[in-house]
Amino acid sequence: MRLARLLCLSSLLSLALLSGCKSNKPSSSEGGGPSNPNVVTQKQIPDTDKAQLLQDVKDLPPSGDEVIDGIRRFNGWFFKANKITFKSGSVLLFTKQAQENRRQFFVIAKEIVVEDASSPGKIMWEKGEIPASPSSAGEAPAGPDGGENAPGAPGAAGAQGTKGYDGPSAPALVLITLSVPSSGPLVDLTGQDGSQGGSGQQGGKGGKGGTGNSASQNAFNCNRGAGNGGSGGTGGPGGQGGKGGTGGDGGMFTLISTTDNLPNLTQKFRVLYAGGHGGTPGQGGYGGVGGRGGDGGAEQRPYCSGNGSQGTTGSTGNPGPVGVNGDNGKEGDYTVGGITQDQFKQYVWK
């Protein structure tokens, strides 16, 4: 009987310990929506920066409720609404025109609603098309022609192709909100990719072979027959392809809400802020064309009959090597700033 009581007490104690170690991490139902599986502790912005951001948004006029459906192109620097609803697959796009005037944008709303968690909508910046690779620099100088009976000189080596165009960097985005009932929209602040590097310059053409010497005779016989033309020079090697352009840097995302609300909200936003990819390498330049063989020397009759043979054509130069990939852009950042309800009422929403 005593042993049975001890076993019972031991089971109750184990159950109590297990109950006391329950994780404090909210489940998807407790958090009000799906959680970001890659949750990390976000960096806090300095108080001075936070104060400046609050001054920037103070007294900005809001609209009523806004619905983002399809692609909403926006030319301003702040988008402020009482409630913003993102339809499935919709995009709030800060245009190139908006970026010409400012590189920091604001999205402000008391509530942000996403209707379709599987296609939650996006907040993006307009990147535009990646430009074509720079044009190649034509052809390298030809080699000099050969002298009498001599071969032509090789063509000059092609120059390296031009580096590709660098991708523009993403702007900064500050999002201020109090409530996100489900998941938030995807925020894409990735840098633009660099362009492909330019092709290497074509190698120079080989020089023409020299003309063979003429035959020589005297009053009684042939002293020397006509000489053969010199061979053409080898074409110059093609230049190496240009390095790909550098990818643009990722943008800075800042999430501002009440301090007690931030742990929940940071799990609801998927933010992309990687640097753009470096551009692909340029192609190597073509090898230069081989030079034409020189003309054979002339005969001298009656004793020296037969012209000399034409020289052989020079070989085509080797193609240039492919360039190297461009460097990736630097990664952006994701920071948060906690404020009080009074600060929200005083600066964000009067």
PDB file of N, CA, C and O in Angstrom, residues 25-63:
ATOM      1  N   LYS A  25       5.379  30.638 -26.269  1.00  0.00           N
ATOM      2  CA  LYS A  25       5.252  31.038 -27.663  1.00  0.00           C
ATOM      3  C   LYS A  25       3.824  30.818 -28.129  1.00  0.00           C
ATOM      4  O   LYS A  25       3.282  29.732 -28.001  1.00  0.00           O
ATOM      5  N   PRO A  26       3.155  31.847 -28.651  1.00  0.00           N
ATOM      6  CA  PRO A  26       1.756  31.699 -29.022  1.00  0.00           C
ATOM      7  C   PRO A  26       1.596  30.775 -30.213  1.00  0.00           C
ATOM      8  O   PRO A  26       2.413  30.758 -31.133  1.00  0.00           O
ATOM      9  N   SER A  27       0.543  29.989 -30.205  1.00  0.00           N
ATOM     10  CA  SER A  27       0.216  29.173 -31.370  1.00  0.00           C
ATOM     11  C   SER A  27      -0.441  30.048 -32.410  1.00  0.00           C
ATOM     12  O   SER A  27      -0.728  31.215 -32.187  1.00  0.00           O
ATOM     13  N   SER A  28      -0.696  29.470 -33.601  1.00  0.00           N
ATOM     14  CA  SER A  28      -1.304  30.262 -34.662  1.00  0.00           C
ATOM     15  C   SER A  28      -2.678  30.754 -34.257  1.00  0.00           C
ATOM     16  O   SER A  28      -3.107  31.837 -34.616  1.00  0.00           O
ATOM     17  N   SER A  29      -3.393  29.984 -33.451  1.00  0.00           N
ATOM     18  CA  SER A  29      -4.716  30.441 -33.031  1.00  0.00           C
ATOM     19  C   SER A  29      -4.615  31.519 -31.963  1.00  0.00           C
ATOM     20  O   SER A  29      -5.386  32.474 -31.953  1.00  0.00           O
ATOM     21  N   GLU A  30      -3.606  31.399 -31.067  1.00  0.00           N
ATOM     22  CA  GLU A  30      -3.465  32.407 -30.016  1.00  0.00           C
ATOM     23  C   GLU A  30      -2.990  33.740 -30.594  1.00  0.00           C
ATOM     24  O   GLU A  30      -3.348  34.799 -30.116  1.00  0.00           O
ATOM     25  N   GLY A  31      -2.167  33.680 -31.657  1.00  0.00           N
ATOM     26  CA  GLY A  31      -1.612  34.898 -32.231  1.00  0.00           C
ATOM     27  C   GLY A  31      -2.563  35.607 -33.165  1.00  0.00           C
ATOM     28  O   GLY A  31      -2.235  36.654 -33.687  1.00  0.00           O
ATOM     29  N   GLY A  32      -3.711  35.030 -33.455  1.00  0.00           N
ATOM     30  CA  GLY A  32      -4.670  35.670 -34.337  1.00  0.00           C
ATOM     31  C   GLY A  32      -4.360  35.447 -35.801  1.00  0.00           C
ATOM     32  O   GLY A  32      -4.948  36.065 -36.657  1.00  0.00           O
ATOM     33  N   GLY A  33      -3.416  34.555 -36.136  1.00  0.00           N
ATOM     34  CA  GLY A  33      -3.078  34.305 -37.533  1.00  0.00           C
ATOM     35  C   GLY A  33      -1.805  33.508 -37.624  1.00  0.00           C
ATOM     36  O   GLY A  33      -1.163  33.210 -36.613  1.00  0.00           O
ATOM     37  N   PRO A  34      -1.405  33.106 -38.817  1.00  0.00           N
ATOM     38  CA  PRO A  34      -0.206  32.306 -38.976  1.00  0.00           C
ATOM     39  C   PRO A  34       1.045  33.053 -38.557  1.00  0.00           C
ATOM     40  O   PRO A  34       1.160  34.252 -38.735  1.00  0.00           O
ATOM     41  N   SER A  35       1.993  32.330 -37.978  1.00  0.00           N
ATOM     42  CA  SER A  35       3.227  32.931 -37.498  1.00  0.00           C
ATOM     43  C   SER A  35       4.327  32.765 -38.517  1.00  0.00           C
ATOM     44  O   SER A  35       4.335  31.826 -39.311  1.00  0.00           O
ATOM     45  N   ASN A  36       5.272  33.677 -38.495  1.00  0.00           N
ATOM     46  CA  ASN A  36       6.458  33.555 -39.319  1.00  0.00           C
ATOM     47  C   ASN A  36       7.344  32.474 -38.716  1.00  0.00           C
ATOM     48  O   ASN A  36       7.755  32.576 -37.568  1.00  0.00           O
ATOM     49  N   PRO A  37       7.674  31.387 -39.460  1.00  0.00           N
ATOM     50  CA  PRO A  37       8.462  30.302 -38.878  1.00  0.00           C
ATOM     51  C   PRO A  37       9.898  30.710 -38.590  1.00  0.00           C
ATOM     52  O   PRO A  37      10.591  30.044 -37.842  1.00  0.00           O
ATOM     53  N   ASN A  38      10.371  31.792 -39.195  1.00  0.00           N
ATOM     54  CA  ASN A  38      11.750  32.221 -38.998  1.00  0.00           C
ATOM     55  C   ASN A  38      11.801  33.474 -38.132  1.00  0.00           C
ATOM     56  O   ASN A  38      12.400  34.473 -38.495  1.00  0.00           O
ATOM     57  N   VAL A  39      11.151  33.410 -36.987  1.00  0.00           N
ATOM     58  CA  VAL A  39      11.069  34.579 -36.124  1.00  0.00           C
ATOM     59  C   VAL A  39      12.427  34.846 -35.484  1.00  0.00           C
ATOM     60  O   VAL A  39      13.078  33.953 -34.971  1.00  0.00           O
ATOM     61  N   VAL A  40      12.882  36.066 -35.539  1.00  0.00           N
ATOM     62  CA  VAL A  40      14.092  36.480 -34.856  1.00  0.00           C
ATOM     63  C   VAL A  40      13.780  37.752 -34.075  1.00  0.00           C
ATOM     64  O   VAL A  40      12.802  38.433 -34.345  1.00  0.00           O
ATOM     65  N   THR A  41      14.602  38.036 -33.103  1.00  0.00           N
ATOM     66  CA  THR A  41      14.429  39.255 -32.341  1.00  0.00           C
ATOM     67  C   THR A  41      14.935  40.424 -33.168  1.00  0.00           C
ATOM     68  O   THR A  41      16.112  40.482 -33.518  1.00  0.00           O
ATOM     69  N   GLN A  42      14.047  41.343 -33.502  1.00  0.00           N
ATOM     70  CA  GLN A  42      14.413  42.453 -34.366  1.00  0.00           C
ATOM     71  C   GLN A  42      15.179  43.515 -33.580  1.00  0.00           C
ATOM     72  O   GLN A  42      15.005  43.677 -32.373  1.00  0.00           O
ATOM     73  N   LYS A  43      16.016  44.247 -34.284  1.00  0.00           N
ATOM     74  CA  LYS A  43      16.793  45.304 -33.650  1.00  0.00           C
ATOM     75  C   LYS A  43      15.914  46.519 -33.393  1.00  0.00           C
ATOM     76  O   LYS A  43      15.069  46.871 -34.202  1.00  0.00           O
ATOM     77  N   GLN A  44      16.144  47.152 -32.289  1.00  0.00           N
ATOM     78  CA  GLN A  44      15.422  48.368 -31.943  1.00  0.00           C
ATOM     79  C   GLN A  44      16.091  49.571 -32.606  1.00  0.00           C
ATOM     80  O   GLN A  44      17.321  49.671 -32.618  1.00  0.00           O
ATOM     81  N   ILE A  45      15.301  50.465 -33.159  1.00  0.00           N
ATOM     82  CA  ILE A  45      15.887  51.680 -33.717  1.00  0.00           C
ATOM     83  C   ILE A  45      16.236  52.621 -32.562  1.00  0.00           C
ATOM     84  O   ILE A  45      15.573  52.618 -31.512  1.00  0.00           O
ATOM     85  N   PRO A  46      17.266  53.431 -32.726  1.00  0.00           N
ATOM     86  CA  PRO A  46      17.618  54.377 -31.659  1.00  0.00           C
ATOM     87  C   PRO A  46      16.469  55.349 -31.377  1.00  0.00           C
ATOM     88  O   PRO A  46      15.672  55.674 -32.260  1.00  0.00           O
ATOM     89  N   ASP A  47      16.389  55.803 -30.150  1.00  0.00           N
ATOM     90  CA  ASP A  47      15.311  56.711 -29.745  1.00  0.00           C
ATOM     91  C   ASP A  47      15.310  57.996 -30.574  1.00  0.00           C
ATOM     92  O   ASP A  47      14.244  58.538 -30.891  1.00  0.00           O
ATOM     93  N   THR A  48      16.504  58.491 -30.920  1.00  0.00           N
ATOM     94  CA  THR A  48      16.555  59.723 -31.713  1.00  0.00           C
ATOM     95  C   THR A  48      15.952  59.512 -33.099  1.00  0.00           C
ATOM     96  O   THR A  48      15.240  60.381 -33.615  1.00  0.00           O
ATOM     97  N   ASP A  49      16.227  58.343 -33.702  1.00  0.00           N
ATOM     98  CA  ASP A  49      15.657  58.037 -35.017  1.00  0.00           C
ATOM     99  C   ASP A  49      14.147  57.859 -34.920  1.00  0.00           C
ATOM    100  O   ASP A  49      13.397  58.297 -35.804  1.00  0.00           O
ATOM    101  N   LYS A  50      13.706  57.222 -33.851  1.00  0.00           N
ATOM    102  CA  LYS A  50      12.272  57.017 -33.667  1.00  0.00           C
ATOM    103  C   LYS A  50      11.554  58.357 -33.490  1.00  0.00           C
ATOM    104  O   LYS A  50      10.476  58.582 -34.073  1.00  0.00           O
ATOM    105  N   ALA A  51      12.154  59.242 -32.724  1.00  0.00           N
ATOM    106  CA  ALA A  51      11.559  60.566 -32.533  1.00  0.00           C
ATOM    107  C   ALA A  51      11.467  61.324 -33.851  1.00  0.00           C
ATOM    108  O   ALA A  51      10.472  62.008 -34.121  1.00  0.00           O
ATOM    109  N   GLN A  52      12.495  61.189 -34.711  1.00  0.00           N
ATOM    110  CA  GLN A  52      12.474  61.867 -36.000  1.00  0.00           C
ATOM    111  C   GLN A  52      11.380  61.309 -36.907  1.00  0.00           C
ATOM    112  O   GLN A  52      10.684  62.060 -37.604  1.00  0.00           O
ATOM    113  N   LEU A  53      11.195  59.987 -36.861  1.00  0.00           N
ATOM    114  CA  LEU A  53      10.143  59.373 -37.681  1.00  0.00           C
ATOM    115  C   LEU A  53       8.764  59.851 -37.240  1.00  0.00           C
ATOM    116  O   LEU A  53       7.876  60.104 -38.074  1.00  0.00           O
ATOM    117  N   LEU A  54       8.572  59.981 -35.934  1.00  0.00           N
ATOM    118  CA  LEU A  54       7.282  60.465 -35.443  1.00  0.00           C
ATOM    119  C   LEU A  54       7.044  61.914 -35.876  1.00  0.00           C
ATOM    120  O   LEU A  54       5.914  62.302 -36.200  1.00  0.00           O
ATOM    121  N   GLN A  55       8.094  62.706 -35.897  1.00  0.00           N
ATOM    122  CA  GLN A  55       7.956  64.085 -36.378  1.00  0.00           C
ATOM    123  C   GLN A  55       7.618  64.107 -37.872  1.00  0.00           C
ATOM    124  O   GLN A  55       6.849  64.950 -38.341  1.00  0.00           O
ATOM    125  N   ASP A  56       8.207  63.153 -38.626  1.00  0.00           N
ATOM    126  CA  ASP A  56       7.962  63.112 -40.069  1.00  0.00           C
ATOM    127  C   ASP A  56       6.501  62.833 -40.398  1.00  0.00           C
ATOM    128  O   ASP A  56       5.978  63.313 -41.412  1.00  0.00           O
ATOM    129  N   VAL A  57       5.836  62.033 -39.552  1.00  0.00           N
ATOM    130  CA  VAL A  57       4.453  61.641 -39.871  1.00  0.00           C
ATOM    131  C   VAL A  57       3.416  62.488 -39.137  1.00  0.00           C
ATOM    132  O   VAL A  57       2.209  62.301 -39.342  1.00  0.00           O
ATOM    133  N   LYS A  58       3.876  63.393 -38.302  1.00  0.00           N
ATOM    134  CA  LYS A  58       2.933  64.191 -37.519  1.00  0.00           C
ATOM    135  C   LYS A  58       2.058  65.051 -38.435  1.00  0.00           C
ATOM    136  O   LYS A  58       2.552  65.700 -39.363  1.00  0.00           O
ATOM    137  N   ASP A  59       0.785  64.981 -38.190  1.00  0.00           N
ATOM    138  CA  ASP A  59      -0.215  65.796 -38.899  1.00  0.00           C
ATOM    139  C   ASP A  59      -0.408  65.410 -40.365  1.00  0.00           C
ATOM    140  O   ASP A  59      -0.983  66.173 -41.144  1.00  0.00           O
ATOM    141  N   LEU A  60       0.065  64.233 -40.780  1.00  0.00           N
ATOM    142  CA  LEU A  60      -0.214  63.792 -42.145  1.00  0.00           C
ATOM    143  C   LEU A  60      -1.698  63.459 -42.281  1.00  0.00           C
ATOM    144  O   LEU A  60      -2.267  62.765 -41.431  1.00  0.00           O
ATOM    145  N   PRO A  61      -2.362  63.934 -43.328  1.00  0.00           N
ATOM    146  CA  PRO A  61      -3.804  63.696 -43.448  1.00  0.00           C
ATOM    147  C   PRO A  61      -4.107  62.261 -43.871  1.00  0.00           C
ATOM    148  O   PRO A  61      -3.525  61.747 -44.831  1.00  0.00           O
ATOM    149  N   PRO A  62      -5.025  61.598 -43.171  1.00  0.00           N
ATOM    150  CA  PRO A  62      -5.401  60.239 -43.574  1.00  0.00           C
ATOM    151  C   PRO A  62      -6.575  60.250 -44.549  1.00  0.00           C
ATOM    152  O   PRO A  62      -7.308  61.233 -44.663  1.00  0.00           O
ATOM    153  N   SER A  63      -6.706  59.140 -45.278  1.00  0.00           N
ATOM    154  CA  SER A  63      -7.928  58.917 -46.051  1.00  0.00           C
ATOM    155  C   SER A  63      -8.831  58.016 -45.212  1.00  0.00           C
ATOM    156  O   SER A  63      -8.516  57.710 -44.060  1.00  0.00           O
TER     157      SER A  63
END
